[in-house]
Every structure is written in structure tokens, then in C-alpha cells.
Coordinates of C-alpha atoms and ligand atoms in Angstrom, one line a residue:
M23 CA 0.0 0.1 0.1
E24 CA 2.8 2.1 0.9
Q25 CA 4.4 1.1 -2.3
E26 CA 1.4 2.0 -4.5
F27 CA 1.1 5.5 -2.7
W28 CA 4.5 6.2 -4.1
Q29 CA 4.2 4.6 -7.3
A30 CA 1.2 6.7 -8.3
R31 CA 3.4 10.0 -7.3
W32 CA 5.8 9.0 -9.8
R33 CA 3.2 8.0 -12.3
E34 CA 1.4 11.1 -12.4
N35 CA 4.5 13.1 -12.0
R36 CA 3.7 14.4 -8.5
I37 CA 7.4 14.6 -7.7
G38 CA 7.6 18.1 -5.8
F39 CA 10.5 16.8 -3.8
H40 CA 12.8 16.3 -7.0
E41 CA 15.0 19.4 -6.9
A42 CA 16.3 20.6 -10.1
A43 CA 20.0 21.1 -8.6
P44 CA 21.8 19.0 -6.0
N45 CA 20.9 20.2 -2.6
S46 CA 22.7 23.2 -1.2
L47 CA 22.9 22.0 2.2
L48 CA 24.7 18.8 0.8
I49 CA 27.0 20.8 -0.9
K50 CA 27.6 22.7 1.9
H51 CA 28.0 20.4 4.7
F52 CA 29.3 17.4 2.7
S53 CA 32.9 17.8 4.0
R54 CA 31.8 17.0 7.8
L55 CA 31.1 13.4 6.6
G56 CA 34.8 13.4 6.3
I57 CA 34.9 11.0 3.3
S58 CA 36.8 11.3 0.1
A59 CA 37.2 9.6 -3.3
G60 CA 37.3 6.0 -3.1
Q61 CA 34.8 5.7 0.0
S62 CA 31.2 4.7 -0.3
V63 CA 28.1 6.7 0.5
F64 CA 24.4 5.4 0.6
L65 CA 21.3 7.0 -0.1
P66 CA 18.2 5.8 1.2
L67 CA 15.1 6.4 -0.8
C68 CA 16.8 8.3 -3.3
G69 CA 14.6 8.9 -6.1
K70 CA 16.2 10.3 -8.8
A71 CA 18.1 13.1 -7.1
L72 CA 21.1 15.1 -9.1
D73 CA 22.9 14.7 -5.4
L74 CA 23.5 11.2 -6.8
D75 CA 25.5 12.5 -9.9
W76 CA 27.2 15.3 -7.7
L77 CA 28.5 12.6 -5.2
L78 CA 29.5 10.6 -8.0
S79 CA 31.5 13.8 -9.2
L80 CA 33.6 13.5 -6.1
G81 CA 34.8 9.9 -7.2
L82 CA 33.0 8.3 -4.2
R83 CA 31.0 5.0 -4.3
V84 CA 27.6 5.7 -4.7
T85 CA 24.6 3.3 -3.5
G86 CA 21.0 4.1 -3.4
V87 CA 17.6 2.3 -3.0
E88 CA 14.2 3.3 -4.5
F89 CA 11.1 1.8 -5.0
N90 CA 10.3 3.4 -8.5
Q91 CA 12.4 1.6 -11.3
G92 CA 11.7 4.3 -13.9
A93 CA 13.2 6.9 -11.7
V94 CA 16.3 4.7 -11.2
E95 CA 16.5 3.9 -15.0
E96 CA 16.3 7.7 -15.5
V97 CA 19.6 8.3 -13.5
F98 CA 21.6 6.3 -15.5
A99 CA 20.2 7.6 -18.8
R100 CA 20.8 10.9 -17.4
L101 CA 24.7 9.8 -16.6
G102 CA 24.8 8.5 -19.8
L103 CA 25.7 5.1 -18.3
T104 CA 24.5 1.6 -19.4
P105 CA 23.9 -0.5 -16.0
D106 CA 24.3 -4.3 -15.8
V107 CA 20.9 -5.2 -14.4
S108 CA 20.6 -8.3 -12.0
Q109 CA 18.1 -9.7 -9.6
A110 CA 19.4 -9.4 -6.2
E111 CA 17.2 -11.2 -3.7
G112 CA 13.7 -9.4 -3.8
L113 CA 15.4 -6.3 -5.4
I114 CA 16.7 -5.3 -8.9
R115 CA 20.3 -4.0 -8.9
Y116 CA 21.3 -1.5 -11.4
Q117 CA 25.2 -1.1 -11.7
S118 CA 27.5 0.8 -13.6
G119 CA 30.9 2.1 -12.3
E120 CA 30.9 3.3 -9.1
L121 CA 27.2 3.7 -9.1
A122 CA 24.8 1.0 -7.8
L123 CA 20.9 1.6 -7.3
Y124 CA 18.5 -0.9 -6.0
A125 CA 14.9 -0.9 -7.4
G126 CA 12.7 -2.2 -4.6
D127 CA 11.8 -1.8 -0.8
F128 CA 14.5 -0.1 1.6
F129 CA 13.3 -2.6 4.1
A130 CA 14.5 -5.7 1.7
L131 CA 17.9 -4.4 1.6
A132 CA 20.4 -6.4 3.6
P133 CA 24.0 -5.6 4.8
A134 CA 25.3 -7.8 1.8
H135 CA 23.6 -5.8 -0.8
L136 CA 25.5 -2.7 0.4
G137 CA 28.7 -4.0 1.7
A138 CA 30.7 -1.4 3.7
V139 CA 29.4 1.9 3.9
D140 CA 31.2 5.0 5.2
A141 CA 28.1 7.5 5.2
V142 CA 24.7 7.8 4.6
Y143 CA 23.0 10.8 3.3
D144 CA 19.4 11.1 3.9
R145 CA 17.4 13.8 2.1
A146 CA 13.6 13.8 2.3
A147 CA 13.9 10.2 3.2
L148 CA 13.1 9.9 7.0
V149 CA 10.6 12.7 6.5
A150 CA 9.0 10.7 3.7
V151 CA 8.5 7.6 6.1
K152 CA 5.3 7.4 7.9
P153 CA 5.8 8.3 11.7
E154 CA 4.6 4.6 13.0
D155 CA 7.2 3.5 10.6
R156 CA 10.3 5.6 11.7
Q157 CA 11.6 3.6 14.6
A158 CA 11.7 0.8 11.9
Y159 CA 13.7 2.8 9.5
A160 CA 16.1 4.1 11.8
A161 CA 17.0 0.8 13.2
H162 CA 17.1 -0.8 9.9
L163 CA 19.3 2.0 8.3
N164 CA 21.7 1.5 11.2
R165 CA 21.7 -2.3 10.5
I166 CA 22.6 -2.4 7.1
T167 CA 25.3 0.5 7.3
G168 CA 26.9 -0.7 10.3
T169 CA 25.6 2.4 12.1
A170 CA 27.3 4.8 9.7
K171 CA 27.9 8.7 10.1
Q172 CA 25.1 10.7 8.4
L173 CA 24.1 13.7 6.8
L174 CA 20.6 14.2 7.5
I175 CA 18.1 16.8 5.8
G176 CA 14.7 17.1 6.8
F177 CA 12.0 19.5 8.1
D178 CA 10.4 20.8 11.1
Y179 CA 6.9 22.5 11.0
D180 CA 3.6 22.3 12.7
Q181 CA 2.4 19.0 11.5
S182 CA -1.6 20.3 12.0
L183 CA -0.9 22.7 9.1
M184 CA -0.4 19.9 6.4
D185 CA -0.7 16.1 6.0
G186 CA 2.5 14.8 5.0
P187 CA 4.8 13.3 3.3
P188 CA 6.9 15.2 4.0
F189 CA 6.3 14.8 7.6
S190 CA 7.7 16.9 10.1
V191 CA 10.6 15.5 11.9
P192 CA 11.5 17.9 14.9
G193 CA 14.7 17.6 16.7
S194 CA 12.8 15.6 19.4
V195 CA 12.1 12.7 17.1
V196 CA 15.8 12.9 15.5
E197 CA 16.8 12.5 19.0
A198 CA 14.4 9.6 20.2
L199 CA 15.5 7.7 16.8
Y200 CA 19.2 8.2 17.1
Q201 CA 20.4 9.1 20.6
G202 CA 21.3 5.4 21.3
S203 CA 23.5 5.2 18.2
H204 CA 24.9 8.9 17.4
E205 CA 25.9 12.1 18.8
I206 CA 23.5 14.5 17.3
S207 CA 24.2 18.0 16.0
L208 CA 22.0 20.4 14.5
I209 CA 24.4 22.0 11.8
E210 CA 22.1 24.5 9.9
E211 CA 18.3 25.5 10.0
R212 CA 16.8 27.8 7.3
A213 CA 13.5 28.8 6.0
A214 CA 12.2 26.0 3.7
D215 CA 11.4 27.0 0.3
G216 CA 8.6 25.8 -2.2
R217 CA 5.0 24.7 -1.2
I218 CA 6.0 23.7 2.3
G219 CA 7.6 26.9 3.0
E220 CA 4.7 28.7 2.1
R221 CA 1.8 26.7 3.6
C222 CA 3.6 26.0 7.1
N223 CA 6.7 28.2 7.7
A224 CA 8.9 25.0 7.8
L225 CA 12.3 24.9 8.6
E226 CA 14.6 22.8 6.7
Q227 CA 17.3 21.3 8.9
A228 CA 20.5 19.6 8.6
W229 CA 21.8 17.2 11.1
L230 CA 25.2 15.7 11.5
L231 CA 25.0 12.4 13.1
T232 CA 28.3 10.9 14.5
P233 CA 28.3 7.2 15.8
F234 CA 29.5 6.6 19.4
S235 CA 32.9 4.6 18.6
Ligands
LIG323 C1 10.6 12.5 -0.7 S1 11.2 11.4 -2.0 C2 12.8 11.9 -1.9 C3 13.8 11.4 -2.9 C4 15.1 11.6 -3.0 N1 15.7 11.4 -1.5 C5 15.3 13.2 -3.1 O1 15.6 14.1 -2.4 O2 14.8 13.7 -4.3 C6 11.0 9.9 -1.4 C7 11.2 8.8 -2.2 O3 11.2 7.5 -1.4 C8 10.8 6.4 -2.3 N2 10.4 5.5 -1.4 C9 9.5 5.7 -0.4 N3 9.3 4.5 0.6 C10 10.4 3.5 0.2 C11 10.8 2.5 0.4 N4 10.2 1.6 1.5 N5 11.8 1.6 -0.3 C12 12.2 2.4 -1.5 N6 11.9 3.6 -1.4 C13 11.1 4.3 -0.9 C14 9.7 7.1 -3.0 O4 9.3 6.2 -4.0 C15 10.2 8.5 -3.3 O5 10.9 8.7 -4.4

């Protein structure tokens, strides 16, 4: 049912979450992750974000997962890459060079699909998850990435003003989800633009999550 909701959004081109350029908070704060060429970054619920291209351009190994197969295929086409396509235990793996994207359900990913993950970049992924599934999302993300460090970009707004997704994920929720595994710091917050900014005065927030060693 959740999958059908998102597939309908893609079919009907209701993808206001897709940005026309790499996310500016990613560009500004990426270096805080302390990773460089040859290391790996995982993007849960990646859509067809241009963030993928930007991270690849840094020489990183980039892995993502996305329900919508068309979105995955569009990323490779956009990059001029012809992927190898294979079945991967319930998901479809598209791979070319340093880019591997899985078409299918995030919750079906196992650690073996990803291998070693040096960092996670979550933009509009946690906020896309229904509140009742957040705990499972965060626990699964930690499990499949070996509790990697994380740059997390989300929204904080008055949930009574708008139905999600994107849902409001205030600091108290980030704390509740990750305080057992990571040190959490808010590195920037700014007025969100677009519809969510106009309707709800939402704040767009960037968090750095550093695992306890
Ligand atoms: C709000 S969008 C964000 C996409 C991307 N991170 C971006 O910044 O453009 C959320 C995406 O997650 C996908 N999605 C939602 N639940 C998923 C799941 N359980 N497994 C895989 N993809 C999922 C949706 O199809 C949608 O493309």
C-alpha cells in the first residue's frame, strides 16, 4: 500500500520533492562527513536526485535504493551509463562503475547488498516515512550500514497545518531515533522554500549524526 502511494506519485509526476540541482545543504556540509574519493555513501529512498550525480563526481562509490524503477533507470540514462541489471534477492540491482542503485523496498535491503558503507546521506527520506514506521526505518538503516555517520536533511513544521509526506521531523524525534547510536548535532536550519515553506513556515534542517565509537 505504501509502495502504491509512491508509485502513483511517480506515475502522475507529483514529485515536487525532486530538486532541479544538487541540494545546497549537501554541497555546503558534505565535508563534515569526512569521506573522500574511493569511499562509499548510501542514499536511502534516493528518488532520482541530482545529489547522486554530485556525489559520484567526487569519486565516491554511491549506492541508493528507490521503489520506482523508472526513476532508477532515469539516473543512469541521465549520466549516459548503461547499467548491468541483475536480480538481487527481492530487489533489482542496477550497476555501472561506482554507482549501484537498487529498485525495490528499502526494508528488503540486507547488509550484503551494500557492503561497507562509510556514510549515509538522507535527504527527504526519513521525512517521507510514516511516523509509525520511523523507528523501524532508523533501526534498519543502522543495521544495513553498520551505524554509519550520517548527514540528515529534513523538515520541522507544525504538523496540524499540512498532512505529510513530507512529515515534520523535529529535533525531539531525531533524538529519539538516533540518540542511542549517534551523537547528534544540528548544523544548519533555514526557512524552507517551495510549497512547504509557504504553507507551514517550515524549517529545513541539516543534522550531522556521528556514531559513538
Ligand atoms: C520524498 S522522496 C525523496 C527522494 C530523494 N531523496 C530526493 O531528495 O529527491 C521519497 C522517495 O522514497 C521512495 N520510497 C518511499 N518509501 C520507500 C521504500 N520503503 N523503499 C524504497 N523507496 C521508497 C519514493 O518512491 C520516493 O521517490
